[in-house]
Short mmCIF file of C-alpha atoms in Angstrom, two decimals:
data_model
loop_
_atom_site.label_atom_id
_atom_site.label_comp_id
_atom_site.label_asym_id
_atom_site.label_seq_id
_atom_site.Cartn_x
_atom_site.Cartn_y
_atom_site.Cartn_z
CA ALA A 20 -27.62 -15.93 -1.10
CA GLN A 21 -30.67 -16.13 -2.48
CA LEU A 22 -29.56 -17.68 -6.26
CA VAL A 23 -27.06 -20.12 -4.01
CA ALA A 24 -30.21 -21.80 -2.43
CA ALA A 25 -32.64 -21.41 -4.59
CA ALA A 26 -29.86 -23.42 -6.98
CA LEU A 27 -29.12 -25.70 -4.14
CA GLU A 28 -33.04 -26.37 -3.97
CA CYS A 29 -32.90 -27.05 -8.03
CA PHE A 30 -29.72 -29.20 -7.85
CA ARG A 31 -31.69 -31.50 -4.87
CA GLU A 32 -34.69 -31.90 -7.18
CA GLN A 33 -33.55 -32.69 -10.75
CA GLY A 34 -29.16 -32.67 -10.66
CA VAL A 35 -26.75 -30.50 -11.48
CA ALA A 36 -26.40 -31.61 -14.94
CA ALA A 37 -30.63 -31.07 -15.54
CA THR A 38 -30.50 -27.65 -13.93
CA ALA A 39 -30.69 -24.95 -16.53
CA VAL A 40 -30.05 -21.27 -15.23
CA SER A 41 -33.69 -20.45 -15.88
CA ASP A 42 -35.15 -23.31 -12.83
CA ILE A 43 -32.34 -21.36 -10.48
CA VAL A 44 -34.08 -17.89 -11.62
CA LYS A 45 -37.48 -18.19 -11.70
CA ARG A 46 -36.67 -20.65 -8.16
CA ALA A 47 -35.16 -17.58 -6.91
CA GLY A 48 -37.54 -14.94 -8.44
CA VAL A 49 -35.21 -13.01 -9.69
CA ALA A 50 -34.47 -11.87 -13.55
CA GLN A 51 -32.45 -13.76 -15.40
CA GLY A 52 -29.87 -10.83 -15.83
CA THR A 53 -29.30 -10.57 -12.22
CA PHE A 54 -27.62 -14.60 -11.99
CA TYR A 55 -25.31 -13.25 -14.93
CA LEU A 56 -24.75 -9.93 -12.03
CA TYR A 57 -23.03 -12.22 -10.13
CA PHE A 58 -22.34 -15.35 -11.98
CA ASP A 59 -21.03 -15.93 -15.13
CA THR A 60 -21.69 -19.23 -15.63
CA LYS A 61 -23.83 -22.22 -13.86
CA ASP A 62 -20.10 -23.82 -13.20
CA ASP A 63 -19.34 -20.68 -11.26
CA LEU A 64 -22.51 -21.00 -8.88
CA ILE A 65 -21.01 -24.88 -8.42
CA CYS A 66 -18.15 -23.44 -7.84
CA ALA A 67 -19.76 -21.37 -4.41
CA LEU A 68 -21.83 -23.52 -3.39
CA VAL A 69 -18.16 -25.85 -3.12
CA GLU A 70 -16.73 -22.75 -1.26
CA ARG A 71 -20.06 -22.36 1.65
CA ALA A 72 -19.48 -26.82 1.88
CA LEU A 73 -15.32 -25.70 2.57
CA ASP A 74 -16.74 -22.89 4.73
CA ARG A 75 -18.66 -25.65 6.59
CA LEU A 76 -15.86 -27.78 6.37
CA VAL A 77 -12.71 -25.16 7.81
CA GLU A 78 -15.94 -23.85 10.33
CA ARG A 79 -16.18 -27.89 11.89
CA VAL A 80 -12.03 -28.40 11.95
CA GLU A 81 -11.70 -25.09 13.38
CA GLU A 82 -14.16 -26.00 16.25
CA ALA A 83 -13.05 -29.37 17.26
CA ALA A 84 -9.27 -27.74 17.29
CA GLY A 85 -10.36 -25.89 20.00
CA THR A 86 -12.47 -28.38 21.81
CA PRO A 87 -10.64 -28.74 25.45
CA GLY A 88 -9.99 -32.69 26.62
CA ALA A 89 -9.54 -33.83 23.48
CA THR A 90 -6.68 -35.34 21.93
CA ALA A 91 -5.08 -34.59 18.17
CA VAL A 92 -5.34 -37.61 16.92
CA GLU A 93 -8.72 -37.21 18.04
CA LYS A 94 -9.22 -33.70 16.68
CA LEU A 95 -8.04 -35.15 13.11
CA LEU A 96 -10.30 -37.78 13.16
CA VAL A 97 -12.65 -34.94 13.31
CA PHE A 98 -11.29 -33.16 10.32
CA ARG A 99 -11.69 -36.54 8.00
CA ASP A 100 -14.77 -37.20 9.33
CA ALA A 101 -15.98 -33.32 7.54
CA PHE A 102 -13.77 -34.26 4.77
CA VAL A 103 -15.88 -37.10 3.94
CA GLU A 104 -19.14 -36.24 4.64
CA LEU A 105 -18.89 -32.91 2.69
CA ALA A 106 -20.35 -34.50 -0.18
CA ASP A 107 -22.36 -36.53 1.62
CA GLU A 108 -25.41 -35.64 -0.43
CA PRO A 109 -25.91 -36.37 -4.35
CA HIS A 110 -26.61 -33.21 -5.40
CA GLU A 111 -23.20 -31.93 -3.44
CA GLN A 112 -21.40 -35.66 -5.39
CA GLU A 113 -22.74 -34.41 -8.52
CA ALA A 114 -21.22 -30.73 -7.96
CA LEU A 115 -18.40 -32.25 -7.00
CA ARG A 116 -18.08 -33.90 -9.64
CA VAL A 117 -19.15 -30.87 -12.65
CA LEU A 118 -15.45 -29.93 -11.15
CA HIS A 119 -13.32 -32.28 -11.60
CA GLN A 120 -14.21 -32.13 -14.52
CA PRO A 121 -10.77 -31.41 -17.03
CA HIS A 122 -12.65 -27.88 -18.04
CA ASN A 123 -13.32 -26.96 -15.09
CA ARG A 124 -9.26 -26.87 -13.60
CA GLU A 125 -9.07 -23.48 -12.61
CA VAL A 126 -12.37 -23.10 -10.95
CA HIS A 127 -11.23 -26.61 -9.10
CA ASP A 128 -7.96 -24.33 -8.54
CA ARG A 129 -9.53 -21.88 -7.36
CA VAL A 130 -11.49 -22.73 -4.90
CA THR A 131 -8.11 -25.50 -3.38
CA ALA A 132 -6.33 -21.63 -3.40
CA ALA A 133 -9.00 -20.43 -1.49
CA PHE A 134 -9.09 -23.30 1.48
CA VAL A 135 -5.35 -24.71 1.74
CA PRO A 136 -4.33 -21.94 3.44
CA ARG A 137 -7.65 -21.69 5.57
CA LEU A 138 -7.30 -25.23 6.66
CA THR A 139 -3.51 -25.74 6.70
CA PRO A 140 -3.32 -22.63 10.54
CA VAL A 141 -5.65 -25.09 12.15
CA VAL A 142 -4.66 -28.36 11.29
CA GLU A 143 -0.83 -26.97 12.17
CA ARG A 144 -2.14 -26.22 15.74
CA ILE A 145 -3.37 -29.92 15.60
CA VAL A 146 -0.13 -31.37 14.18
CA SER A 147 1.50 -28.89 17.40
CA GLN A 148 -0.49 -30.80 19.13
CA GLY A 149 0.33 -34.25 18.56
CA ILE A 150 3.71 -33.45 18.84
CA GLU A 151 3.76 -32.00 22.32
CA GLU A 152 1.02 -34.71 23.44
CA GLY A 153 4.84 -37.21 21.30
CA SER A 154 1.63 -38.69 19.62
CA PHE A 155 3.77 -37.46 16.67
CA ASP A 156 6.48 -37.19 15.79
CA VAL A 157 7.51 -35.25 12.90
CA CYS A 158 10.27 -32.13 13.62
CA ASP A 159 7.39 -29.29 12.13
CA ALA A 160 4.09 -29.07 12.11
CA LEU A 161 3.42 -26.79 9.46
CA THR A 162 5.31 -29.65 7.44
CA GLY A 163 3.28 -31.88 8.94
CA SER A 164 -0.33 -30.03 8.37
CA LEU A 165 1.27 -29.73 4.78
CA PHE A 166 0.71 -33.54 4.51
CA VAL A 167 -2.38 -34.30 6.35
CA LEU A 168 -3.94 -31.68 4.00
CA GLY A 169 -2.01 -33.25 0.67
CA SER A 170 -3.08 -36.21 1.93
CA PHE A 171 -6.45 -36.01 1.89
CA ALA A 172 -5.88 -33.10 -0.90
CA ALA A 173 -4.98 -36.50 -3.43
CA VAL A 174 -8.21 -38.10 -2.57
CA GLU A 175 -10.27 -35.72 -3.61
CA SER A 176 -8.72 -34.75 -7.11
CA THR A 177 -8.53 -38.10 -8.16
CA LEU A 178 -11.75 -39.05 -6.31
CA GLY A 179 -14.16 -41.44 -9.22
CA GLY A 180 -17.04 -41.87 -6.60
CA THR A 181 -18.49 -42.16 -3.13
CA SER A 182 -17.68 -45.91 -2.95
CA ASP A 183 -13.88 -44.69 -4.07
CA LEU A 184 -13.72 -41.78 -1.49
CA GLU A 185 -15.42 -44.86 1.20
CA ARG A 186 -12.60 -47.58 0.51
CA LEU A 187 -9.70 -45.41 0.72
CA ILE A 188 -10.16 -42.57 3.20
CA PRO A 189 -9.40 -45.41 6.39
CA GLU A 190 -5.80 -46.00 4.54
CA VAL A 191 -4.93 -42.60 3.71
CA THR A 192 -5.83 -42.43 7.03
CA ARG A 193 -3.11 -44.87 8.25
CA TYR A 194 -1.16 -44.04 5.85
CA THR A 195 -1.40 -40.15 7.58
CA LEU A 196 -0.68 -41.49 11.27
CA ARG A 197 1.72 -43.26 10.58
CA GLY A 198 3.45 -40.24 8.21
CA LEU A 199 2.24 -38.60 11.45
CA GLY A 200 5.03 -40.89 13.53
CA TYR A 201 2.02 -42.29 15.66
CA ARG A 202 2.21 -45.57 16.63
CA GLY A 203 -0.74 -46.04 18.31
CA ASP A 204 -3.73 -48.49 16.94
CA ILE A 205 -4.92 -47.48 13.56
CA ALA A 206 -6.60 -50.84 13.65
CA SER A 207 -10.12 -49.28 14.11
CA VAL A 208 -9.40 -45.76 12.38
#
C-alpha cells in the first residue's frame, strides 16, 4: 500500500513514463529491493493501480445495485458513469495507456480476468431487476449482463483517448439499452 501510494503521487507529479522505480521507492522511504519483493516491474505496479481503480468501480456498482427505489436503468447508468470515471485523472489515463500497450497484453488480460467475474453477478442483479420491472426484454439476466460488460469492455480495450471515450460512451450506452430491449427514452442517455 505504501508503494502504491508513493507511485500515485509520483505519477500525478511526473507522469507514468517519466517515473522510475527509484522515484517511487524514494517517495515511499524504502529500499529499492523492497519494491521488488512486491512487484517484478513498474508495469506490475501499474496493474495493481488499475486493479485498485477497478475495485472502486465494483464497489460503486455494488452500492448502486443495492440502492432501494432506483430503477435498473438508473443503476446501469451508475455503472456507466463509474466506468467513465475509472480514468478521469491524467495519471490514470496514462496508466491505462501503458496497460493497453501490446507488450502488456498479458497484464491487461490478467486484470480483466480478475474484475469481470466480480462485476458479472452485480450487473446480472441489475438486469434481472430490469426484467422484473418490464424495462428489459431479454430471456436471461446472465446473458444480458455479459452483453453489458462486453459492450463496455470493447470500448475499454479499443480506447484511443479521452475524446474517444466521451464520444463513444453515450452511443454504447444507447446501443446497450436497446440490446437489453429497453424501449424508454434514450435520447438523453
